XYZ file of C-alpha atoms in Angstrom:
606
model
C -30.529 -19.756 -16.770
C -28.925 -18.434 -13.583
C -29.894 -21.305 -11.283
C -26.890 -23.510 -12.085
C -23.287 -23.604 -10.898
C -24.239 -22.157 -7.515
C -23.402 -23.709 -4.153
C -27.034 -23.717 -3.051
C -28.494 -24.411 -6.480
C -29.628 -27.690 -8.101
C -27.070 -30.083 -9.589
C -26.816 -30.064 -13.343
C -28.024 -33.187 -15.169
C -29.174 -34.268 -18.611
C -32.763 -34.264 -17.400
C -32.455 -30.638 -16.338
C -30.715 -29.915 -19.622
C -33.687 -31.256 -21.559
C -35.974 -29.190 -19.345
C -34.045 -26.029 -20.304
C -34.149 -26.994 -23.984
C -37.917 -27.456 -24.073
C -38.661 -24.427 -21.875
C -36.566 -22.270 -24.187
C -38.267 -23.819 -27.206
C -41.673 -22.940 -25.720
C -40.646 -19.407 -24.731
C -38.906 -18.629 -27.999
C -41.848 -19.929 -29.998
C -44.042 -17.484 -28.044
C -41.588 -14.646 -28.750
C -41.891 -15.305 -32.467
C -45.666 -15.713 -32.444
C -46.134 -12.472 -30.499
C -43.482 -10.645 -32.565
C -41.531 -9.810 -29.395
C -38.425 -8.576 -31.197
C -37.049 -6.926 -28.053
C -37.108 -10.202 -26.103
C -35.496 -12.086 -28.994
C -32.809 -9.426 -29.185
C -32.210 -9.553 -25.425
C -31.830 -13.346 -25.460
C -29.508 -13.149 -28.437
C -27.242 -10.574 -26.744
C -27.101 -12.229 -23.331
C -26.888 -15.905 -24.335
C -25.750 -16.289 -27.930
C -23.519 -13.305 -28.658
C -21.982 -12.782 -25.232
C -18.434 -14.160 -25.318
C -18.512 -14.600 -21.539
C -22.097 -15.451 -20.611
C -22.866 -15.481 -16.914
C -24.559 -18.844 -17.192
C -23.483 -22.475 -16.912
C -22.154 -23.721 -20.255
C -24.496 -26.704 -20.332
C -27.466 -24.341 -19.915
C -26.206 -22.177 -22.799
C -25.863 -25.264 -25.011
C -29.353 -26.546 -24.235
C -30.928 -23.094 -24.565
C -29.262 -22.597 -27.960
C -30.546 -26.013 -29.031
C -34.088 -25.023 -27.993
C -33.825 -21.894 -30.157
C -32.514 -23.930 -33.097
C -35.390 -26.349 -32.681
C -37.858 -23.472 -33.165
C -35.945 -21.822 -36.025
C -35.603 -25.115 -37.949
C -39.389 -25.493 -37.894
C -39.986 -21.853 -38.830
C -40.146 -20.504 -42.372
C -39.097 -16.963 -41.422
C -35.898 -16.012 -43.252
C -35.315 -13.202 -40.763
C -34.264 -15.806 -38.205
C -31.328 -17.091 -40.283
C -28.843 -14.800 -38.537
C -30.076 -16.020 -35.169
C -29.555 -19.619 -36.295
C -25.961 -18.776 -37.194
C -25.355 -17.207 -33.766
C -26.811 -20.246 -31.974
C -24.685 -22.707 -33.964
C -21.562 -20.627 -33.469
C -22.166 -20.461 -29.712
C -22.289 -24.287 -29.527
C -19.188 -24.487 -31.757
C -17.242 -22.155 -29.430
C -18.102 -24.317 -26.427
C -17.195 -27.464 -28.367
C -13.854 -25.939 -29.275
C -12.892 -25.968 -25.628
C -13.469 -29.725 -25.387
C -11.053 -30.959 -28.058
C -7.362 -30.302 -28.345
C -7.140 -29.916 -32.126
C -8.837 -30.886 -35.374
C -6.056 -33.250 -36.359
C -6.222 -35.809 -33.547
C -6.276 -39.298 -35.020
C -6.867 -41.277 -31.849
C -10.057 -40.886 -29.826
C -8.086 -41.579 -26.659
C -6.194 -38.314 -27.108
C -9.482 -36.466 -27.476
C -10.667 -37.286 -23.981
C -12.979 -34.414 -22.923
C -12.275 -32.236 -19.933
C -15.957 -32.165 -19.150
C -17.772 -35.422 -19.822
C -21.148 -34.017 -18.837
C -20.849 -31.033 -21.187
C -19.881 -33.361 -24.023
C -23.030 -35.386 -23.408
C -25.087 -32.177 -23.396
C -23.729 -31.096 -26.791
C -24.537 -34.503 -28.283
C -28.010 -34.600 -26.796
C -28.702 -30.993 -27.805
C -27.788 -31.640 -31.438
C -29.957 -34.753 -31.551
C -32.941 -32.575 -30.530
C -32.262 -29.349 -32.425
C -32.816 -30.455 -36.030
C -30.568 -29.624 -39.032
C -27.211 -28.226 -37.934
C -24.577 -26.628 -40.160
C -21.119 -28.157 -40.261
C -18.909 -27.035 -37.406
C -15.467 -28.713 -37.148
C -15.199 -28.816 -33.357
C -18.804 -29.945 -32.981
C -17.993 -32.761 -35.403
C -15.001 -33.849 -33.355
C -16.999 -33.536 -30.128
C -19.645 -35.849 -31.541
C -16.945 -38.353 -32.458
C -15.520 -38.273 -28.945
C -18.979 -38.442 -27.371
C -19.937 -41.525 -29.334
C -16.800 -43.423 -28.417
C -16.290 -42.300 -24.812
C -19.734 -41.348 -23.521
C -22.362 -43.254 -25.517
C -20.345 -46.406 -26.284
C -17.614 -46.243 -23.592
C -16.578 -49.867 -24.061
C -12.750 -49.616 -23.898
C -12.973 -47.706 -20.629
C -15.235 -50.364 -19.097
C -13.040 -53.204 -20.357
C -9.965 -51.677 -18.736
C -11.795 -51.438 -15.386
C -12.709 -55.120 -15.552
C -9.270 -56.341 -16.612
C -7.452 -54.241 -14.047
C -9.662 -55.348 -11.163
C -7.845 -57.796 -8.845
C -9.391 -61.215 -9.416
C -12.553 -59.560 -10.654
C -13.463 -57.850 -7.361
C -14.888 -54.842 -9.194
C -17.102 -56.884 -11.494
C -20.206 -56.247 -9.374
C -19.592 -52.507 -9.343
C -18.995 -52.462 -13.085
C -22.222 -54.392 -13.621
C -24.178 -51.646 -11.843
C -22.358 -48.971 -13.821
C -23.111 -50.692 -17.137
C -26.772 -51.184 -16.228
C -27.109 -47.516 -15.336
C -25.566 -46.581 -18.651
C -28.039 -48.768 -20.555
C -30.879 -46.955 -18.781
C -29.397 -43.491 -19.356
C -30.870 -40.785 -21.562
C -27.700 -40.413 -23.612
C -27.562 -44.118 -24.550
C -31.217 -44.165 -25.578
C -30.485 -41.272 -27.953
C -27.563 -43.117 -29.595
C -29.364 -43.546 -32.911
C -30.324 -39.885 -33.232
C -26.826 -38.733 -32.265
C -25.318 -41.096 -34.827
C -27.549 -39.524 -37.482
C -26.293 -36.028 -36.602
C -22.713 -37.337 -36.611
C -23.073 -38.797 -40.118
C -24.623 -35.575 -41.413
C -21.663 -33.632 -40.038
C -19.289 -36.088 -41.738
C -20.869 -35.542 -45.142
C -20.377 -31.763 -44.802
C -16.906 -31.913 -43.212
C -13.598 -30.959 -44.803
C -11.328 -33.760 -45.994
C -8.794 -33.389 -43.189
C -11.329 -33.867 -40.426
C -13.150 -36.607 -42.289
C -9.971 -38.646 -42.678
C -9.060 -38.114 -39.015
C -12.493 -39.245 -37.828
C -12.446 -42.277 -40.124
C -9.186 -43.422 -38.556
C -10.618 -42.850 -35.093
C -13.690 -45.013 -35.808
C -11.707 -47.854 -37.408
C -9.225 -47.880 -34.508
C -12.128 -47.984 -32.070
C -13.454 -51.132 -33.768
C -10.061 -52.792 -33.400
C -9.893 -51.832 -29.737
C -13.379 -53.153 -28.992
C -12.492 -56.488 -30.614
C -9.245 -56.794 -28.667
C -10.693 -55.791 -25.287
C -13.998 -57.654 -25.517
C -12.199 -60.827 -26.507
C -9.961 -60.582 -23.438
C -12.851 -59.820 -21.107
C -14.995 -62.651 -22.495
C -12.145 -65.132 -22.022
C -11.342 -63.828 -18.561
C -14.887 -64.035 -17.268
C -15.277 -67.465 -18.852
C -19.060 -67.523 -18.703
C -19.102 -66.704 -14.969
C -20.560 -63.230 -15.327
C -23.195 -63.684 -17.989
C -25.211 -60.656 -16.850
C -22.219 -58.340 -17.206
C -21.196 -59.794 -20.569
C -24.761 -59.582 -21.807
C -25.011 -55.900 -20.902
C -21.633 -55.148 -22.456
C -22.779 -56.804 -25.645
C -25.921 -54.663 -25.687
C -23.709 -51.574 -25.760
C -21.438 -53.190 -28.350
C -24.410 -54.143 -30.514
C -25.487 -50.505 -30.640
C -21.887 -49.505 -31.354
C -21.921 -51.948 -34.279
C -25.011 -50.243 -35.670
C -23.271 -46.877 -35.373
C -20.227 -48.193 -37.246
C -22.395 -49.628 -40.020
C -24.348 -46.405 -40.516
C -21.135 -44.388 -40.517
C -19.407 -46.779 -42.939
C -22.333 -46.511 -45.349
C -22.069 -42.714 -45.240
C -18.350 -43.013 -45.952
C -18.820 -45.335 -48.916
C -21.493 -43.144 -50.468
C -19.288 -40.091 -50.096
C -15.845 -41.429 -51.012
C -16.278 -44.569 -53.087
C -17.252 -42.638 -56.182
C -15.680 -42.550 -59.609
C -14.182 -39.155 -58.835
C -12.215 -40.335 -55.789
C -8.599 -41.467 -56.389
C -8.301 -45.231 -56.681
C -5.669 -45.422 -53.948
C -8.047 -43.777 -51.471
C -10.885 -46.074 -52.493
C -8.737 -49.189 -52.054
C -7.335 -48.175 -48.673
C -10.733 -47.153 -47.364
C -12.419 -50.329 -48.596
C -9.872 -52.518 -46.829
C -10.168 -50.568 -43.585
C -13.968 -50.856 -43.629
C -13.761 -54.614 -44.138
C -11.264 -54.997 -41.305
C -13.418 -52.828 -39.020
C -16.502 -54.902 -39.860
C -14.592 -58.103 -39.113
C -13.728 -56.733 -35.663
C -17.379 -55.904 -34.933
C -18.878 -59.003 -36.565
C -19.436 -60.747 -33.232
C -21.943 -58.058 -32.264
C -24.047 -58.337 -35.416
C -27.404 -59.619 -34.216
C -29.630 -58.829 -37.183
C -29.661 -58.500 -40.940
C -29.145 -54.884 -41.970
C -29.598 -53.563 -45.515
C -27.007 -50.869 -44.716
C -24.510 -53.542 -43.724
C -24.952 -55.571 -46.902
C -24.920 -52.464 -49.111
C -21.631 -51.364 -47.604
C -20.100 -54.837 -47.912
C -21.034 -55.047 -51.582
C -19.673 -51.571 -52.299
C -16.273 -52.136 -50.718
C -15.806 -55.746 -51.869
C -16.374 -54.642 -55.464
C -13.373 -52.346 -55.193
C -11.134 -54.730 -53.259
C -11.599 -57.606 -55.693
C -10.438 -55.407 -58.557
C -7.016 -54.675 -57.051
C -4.327 -57.169 -56.063
C -2.676 -54.814 -53.578
C -5.997 -54.256 -51.789
C -6.696 -58.005 -51.683
C -3.274 -58.730 -50.223
C -3.684 -55.957 -47.665
C -7.039 -57.370 -46.566
C -5.766 -60.952 -46.359
C -2.677 -59.963 -44.399
C -4.874 -58.297 -41.781
C -6.069 -61.756 -40.669
C -4.644 -62.763 -37.279
C -1.754 -65.197 -37.690
C -2.065 -68.911 -36.985
C -0.130 -68.481 -33.734
C -2.404 -65.636 -32.648
C -5.488 -67.710 -33.441
C -4.385 -70.707 -31.432
C -2.767 -68.872 -28.508
C -4.108 -66.094 -26.328
C -2.367 -64.226 -23.556
C -4.469 -64.639 -20.409
C -4.458 -61.786 -17.839
C -1.880 -62.346 -15.100
C -4.546 -62.817 -12.418
C -6.115 -65.643 -14.410
C -3.073 -67.669 -15.459
C -4.743 -70.939 -14.481
C -7.135 -70.605 -17.384
C -6.514 -72.848 -20.387
C -7.115 -71.260 -23.767
C -9.096 -73.235 -26.362
C -9.367 -71.534 -29.742
C -12.618 -73.300 -30.678
C -14.450 -71.692 -27.747
C -13.215 -68.157 -28.500
C -16.488 -66.889 -29.953
C -15.325 -63.316 -30.547
C -12.373 -64.486 -32.596
C -14.461 -67.107 -34.366
C -16.961 -64.507 -35.559
C -14.148 -62.374 -36.962
C -12.530 -65.254 -38.856
C -15.917 -66.290 -40.233
C -16.248 -62.806 -41.720
C -12.899 -63.221 -43.481
C -13.736 -66.709 -44.742
C -16.984 -65.420 -46.254
C -15.387 -62.437 -47.997
C -12.196 -64.053 -49.311
C -13.868 -66.268 -51.977
C -15.105 -63.082 -53.675
C -11.555 -61.824 -54.240
C -9.458 -64.991 -54.313
C -8.577 -64.453 -57.990
C -6.381 -61.495 -57.009
C -4.637 -63.216 -54.107
C -1.152 -64.425 -55.210
C -0.357 -68.074 -54.557
C 2.526 -67.110 -52.250
C 0.198 -65.057 -50.025
C -2.446 -67.785 -50.009
C 0.177 -70.346 -48.998
C 1.656 -68.245 -46.209
C -1.397 -66.519 -44.736
C -4.634 -68.203 -45.744
C -3.877 -71.911 -46.012
C -3.048 -72.431 -42.296
C -6.187 -70.581 -41.190
C -8.358 -72.346 -43.764
C -7.246 -75.802 -42.658
C -7.466 -74.875 -38.977
C -11.097 -73.847 -39.219
C -12.012 -76.891 -41.292
C -11.739 -78.645 -37.963
C -13.969 -76.204 -36.086
C -16.969 -77.949 -34.498
C -19.344 -75.208 -35.675
C -20.731 -76.176 -39.071
C -20.758 -72.703 -40.600
C -17.017 -72.305 -39.927
C -16.238 -75.605 -41.598
C -18.471 -74.720 -44.563
C -16.845 -71.328 -45.009
C -13.362 -72.896 -44.899
C -14.281 -75.405 -47.587
C -15.716 -72.565 -49.671
C -12.343 -70.812 -49.565
C -10.674 -74.014 -50.771
C -13.179 -74.411 -53.601
C -12.725 -70.791 -54.647
C -8.950 -71.154 -54.747
C -9.070 -74.417 -56.683
C -11.393 -72.757 -59.213
C -9.207 -69.677 -59.626
C -6.611 -69.288 -62.319
C -5.572 -65.733 -63.083
C -2.283 -65.758 -61.209
C 0.661 -64.127 -62.945
C 2.597 -67.335 -62.324
C 0.150 -70.130 -63.125
C 2.785 -72.793 -62.512
C 3.160 -71.641 -58.913
C -0.609 -71.551 -58.441
C -1.091 -75.028 -59.942
C 1.734 -76.391 -57.831
C 0.138 -74.981 -54.664
C -3.238 -76.422 -55.609
C -1.777 -79.909 -55.874
C 0.059 -79.549 -52.566
C -3.071 -78.356 -50.779
C -5.122 -81.329 -51.986
C -3.024 -83.832 -50.077
C -3.727 -82.116 -46.775
C -7.281 -81.214 -47.768
C -8.220 -84.878 -48.279
C -6.697 -85.840 -44.943
C -8.174 -82.893 -43.032
C -11.668 -83.263 -44.515
C -12.035 -87.002 -44.092
C -10.643 -87.206 -40.572
C -13.502 -84.936 -39.487
C -16.173 -86.832 -41.424
C -18.792 -87.653 -40.356
C -19.205 -85.212 -37.498
C -17.312 -82.011 -38.104
C -16.987 -81.952 -41.880
C -20.330 -81.338 -43.651
C -20.680 -83.733 -46.561
C -21.983 -81.178 -49.045
C -19.022 -78.831 -48.726
C -16.513 -81.678 -48.762
C -18.138 -82.979 -51.948
C -17.918 -79.535 -53.528
C -14.221 -79.414 -52.643
C -13.567 -82.809 -54.201
C -15.469 -81.874 -57.357
C -13.535 -78.609 -57.613
C -10.133 -80.251 -57.363
C -11.098 -82.948 -59.865
C -12.269 -80.356 -62.370
C -9.459 -77.856 -62.037
C -6.301 -79.879 -61.493
C -4.281 -81.054 -64.516
C -5.233 -84.433 -65.991
C -3.534 -87.326 -64.249
C -2.515 -85.211 -61.260
C -1.050 -87.357 -58.446
C -3.131 -85.411 -55.953
C -6.340 -86.560 -57.658
C -5.206 -90.193 -57.352
C -4.409 -89.594 -53.687
C -7.771 -87.955 -53.026
C -9.676 -90.836 -54.629
C -7.612 -93.330 -52.649
C -8.577 -91.535 -49.433
C -12.248 -91.420 -50.451
C -12.266 -95.151 -51.153
C -10.638 -95.928 -47.819
C -13.113 -93.763 -45.950
C -16.077 -95.238 -47.794
C -14.814 -98.754 -47.088
C -14.580 -97.894 -43.393
C -18.085 -96.432 -43.349
C -19.546 -99.406 -45.211
C -17.919 -101.808 -42.769
C -19.601 -99.981 -39.897
C -23.100 -100.545 -41.296
C -24.852 -102.980 -38.984
C -27.168 -105.329 -40.815
C -29.299 -108.237 -39.659
C -31.825 -110.323 -41.542
C -34.510 -108.175 -39.964
C -32.833 -104.800 -40.616
C -30.742 -105.008 -43.750
C -29.917 -101.374 -44.548
C -28.432 -102.401 -47.896
C -31.787 -103.401 -49.316
C -32.794 -99.808 -50.021
C -30.802 -96.725 -50.992
C -30.982 -94.138 -48.218
C -29.203 -90.964 -49.251
C -29.108 -89.739 -45.670
C -26.756 -92.472 -44.446
C -23.069 -91.551 -44.513
C -21.846 -94.623 -46.517
C -24.471 -93.984 -49.190
C -23.460 -90.315 -49.427
C -19.844 -91.281 -50.027
C -20.788 -93.903 -52.579
C -22.937 -91.382 -54.401
C -19.961 -89.001 -54.540
C -17.792 -91.741 -56.023
C -20.483 -92.423 -58.627
C -20.477 -88.734 -59.570
C -16.719 -88.808 -59.969
C -17.040 -91.498 -62.626
C -18.369 -88.766 -64.892
C -15.966 -86.057 -63.729
C -12.437 -87.438 -63.407
C -10.175 -87.264 -66.439
C -9.587 -90.322 -68.571
C -6.175 -90.947 -66.991
C -7.654 -91.227 -63.510
C -10.821 -93.100 -64.488
C -9.268 -96.604 -64.608
C -7.913 -96.278 -61.073
C -11.287 -95.051 -59.802
C -13.163 -97.912 -61.491
C -10.758 -100.521 -60.141
C -10.899 -99.163 -56.578
C -14.673 -98.810 -56.651
C -15.091 -102.356 -57.971
C -12.840 -103.736 -55.227
C -14.973 -101.904 -52.708
C -18.259 -103.200 -54.105
C -17.335 -106.891 -54.225
C -16.481 -106.882 -50.512
C -20.038 -105.871 -49.613
C -22.804 -108.346 -48.772
C -24.913 -109.469 -51.703
C -27.763 -107.097 -50.791
C -25.303 -104.208 -50.829
C -23.875 -105.285 -54.178
C -27.330 -105.538 -55.710
C -28.315 -102.104 -54.464
C -25.116 -100.430 -55.671
C -25.297 -102.128 -59.057
C -28.833 -100.822 -59.482
C -27.649 -97.313 -58.656
C -24.720 -97.640 -61.048
C -26.956 -98.928 -63.836
C -29.163 -95.879 -63.406
C -26.177 -93.559 -63.233
C -24.613 -94.914 -66.403
C -27.932 -95.053 -68.241
C -28.567 -91.371 -67.559
C -25.090 -90.353 -68.698
C -24.839 -88.500 -71.998
C -21.041 -88.598 -72.126
C -20.486 -90.479 -75.382
C -16.722 -90.605 -74.793
C -16.632 -92.549 -71.555
C -20.048 -94.233 -71.576
C -18.900 -97.312 -73.551
C -16.058 -97.809 -71.062
C -18.429 -97.479 -68.118
C -20.871 -99.929 -69.672
C -18.132 -102.548 -70.111
C -16.864 -101.940 -66.605
C -20.353 -102.304 -65.172
C -20.848 -105.568 -67.085
C -17.594 -106.914 -65.634
C -18.550 -105.771 -62.137
C -21.991 -107.402 -62.443
C -20.424 -110.691 -63.486
C -17.887 -110.675 -60.680
C -20.527 -109.700 -58.115
C -22.696 -112.569 -59.308
C -19.860 -114.997 -58.613
C -19.170 -113.465 -55.201
C -21.167 -115.936 -53.111
C -18.657 -116.552 -50.330
C -15.814 -114.859 -48.546
C -13.389 -116.839 -50.617
C -15.271 -115.888 -53.711
C -15.058 -112.264 -52.659
C -11.273 -112.436 -52.484
C -11.188 -114.164 -55.825
C -13.393 -111.510 -57.362
C -11.233 -108.714 -55.974
C -8.143 -110.383 -57.444
C -9.902 -110.758 -60.787
C -10.793 -107.056 -60.719
C -7.180 -106.150 -59.984
C -5.943 -108.331 -62.855
C -8.498 -107.110 -65.358
C -8.307 -103.407 -64.523
C -4.594 -102.780 -63.994
C -3.840 -101.974 -67.588
C -3.897 -98.731 -69.495
C -6.932 -96.831 -70.710
C -6.809 -98.787 -73.976
C -7.267 -102.037 -72.098
C -10.613 -100.755 -70.854
C -12.241 -100.840 -74.227
C -15.456 -102.789 -74.505
C -13.961 -105.451 -76.748
C -11.115 -106.386 -74.404
C -13.258 -106.536 -71.271
C -15.895 -108.551 -73.125
C -13.186 -110.967 -74.216
C -12.097 -111.425 -70.589
C -15.674 -112.137 -69.615
């Protein structure tokens, strides 16, 4: 214990600290087994009770941890007082490392002795159960964010280096940290930290919560800048940074689960539950890029907080408004030393992961999002990411659209319905311009079905959407290359893009309202008669099957008559001239009202 802090003595290190811990554990265990009360009393007086011990503080911390390790395994009640002295000694030392219990920003809690802070964290991870001590709790918070996961500090070094000259030095520093004892004990230290949180007073718990959530925001902001600055040139450095960030993500998830179990109970005030739930979701969105595995703790926490957010309009609005704005998503300030870089939002993977988190959560609470907020905040982002080349982003964006079209609990339904119709016009354009390629067919089809089902009958936006679908299908059908040897129209292949679109149009025959149905039938018939005879035969067979399987007694007679007319006109379509004549006949026979589509009138025209 007296070897350290001397000019000719060994340098203190975590390895030596662990040596002291285990030597003291071994000695103290022998004291107990041999009933050496005098030696126990001597150690207690000199190390634990002495307000000014003549030993290095790190040695006192590690020695106290070794004693606690023995006591926590012992069943002797007589050692309880000694346990209290050991914990209080560590608490007194921790008190000197933090300014106050009310600090709400981990940056203001920077320790005066980084090494001693690491020793306290490592000691507690080895000592076993530890009673709540406020300054120890705050020290653990600081240690996690500045010593174990020191990401913001590393990011600043990289960004402030002139033209990246320090990148090589930082790479060595990061690699050494990954190999360090303190980083390898991150999981155990996080466990001690969460146990302290559960036992802490409300003031310190709230302060630490804010510190953790702010840390997540900082990591997102800094890592995004560093990733864009390095631009794939320093993959080794980025990879090592992400290893630290991945472990930090795990820490945040474990902590968030502890918070939800403790605070999201029926006894907690609703306002606290709502605010906390939103902050957890925002923090998770910031760390989403570093999620590399499926975690039960992650999903449990998500379910717990989403359940509360979706029950409260204010919480939903608060969560939605935390999304980066459209301008922020499409523009990024590049560090001054890298002004020649051109920012492309589709390649910003850190930002993309965060927005994907939002797009996946929002459908669960879209009912409580007012139309005005959806219009101002969500719609621009939703349409932007419909054009993202990554399929899962496009799918998630379409899911948000479907969820909104299916919702209907707004206080002002007229405003919500009006917004739905306005969105459809851009949705049809945005979806089809990226199809095939960017827009996945399945999600686009679900969007079309949703708008058809939930918009008012005869809505102009439905007519517009069908018009766009017909035009796109016509374009896709025209691009089908057929020869006598390879006539793709002779067999229905659901994997080909034209056939997918045609199948969607067939489905809409059973879904659109009776006011829109005539327009759909006329447009579809005009499309069919322009196809080669093999294509007409194939589509007619599909339509026959579709109509035959329909159990809609209201529209089935109309569809049967329409199909009879289409079959007759297709039969006469034997030449290009005949095709134009058939299309004109379709236009003349199907331009009337719904009443004119009755079986008797169409049969008479035939």
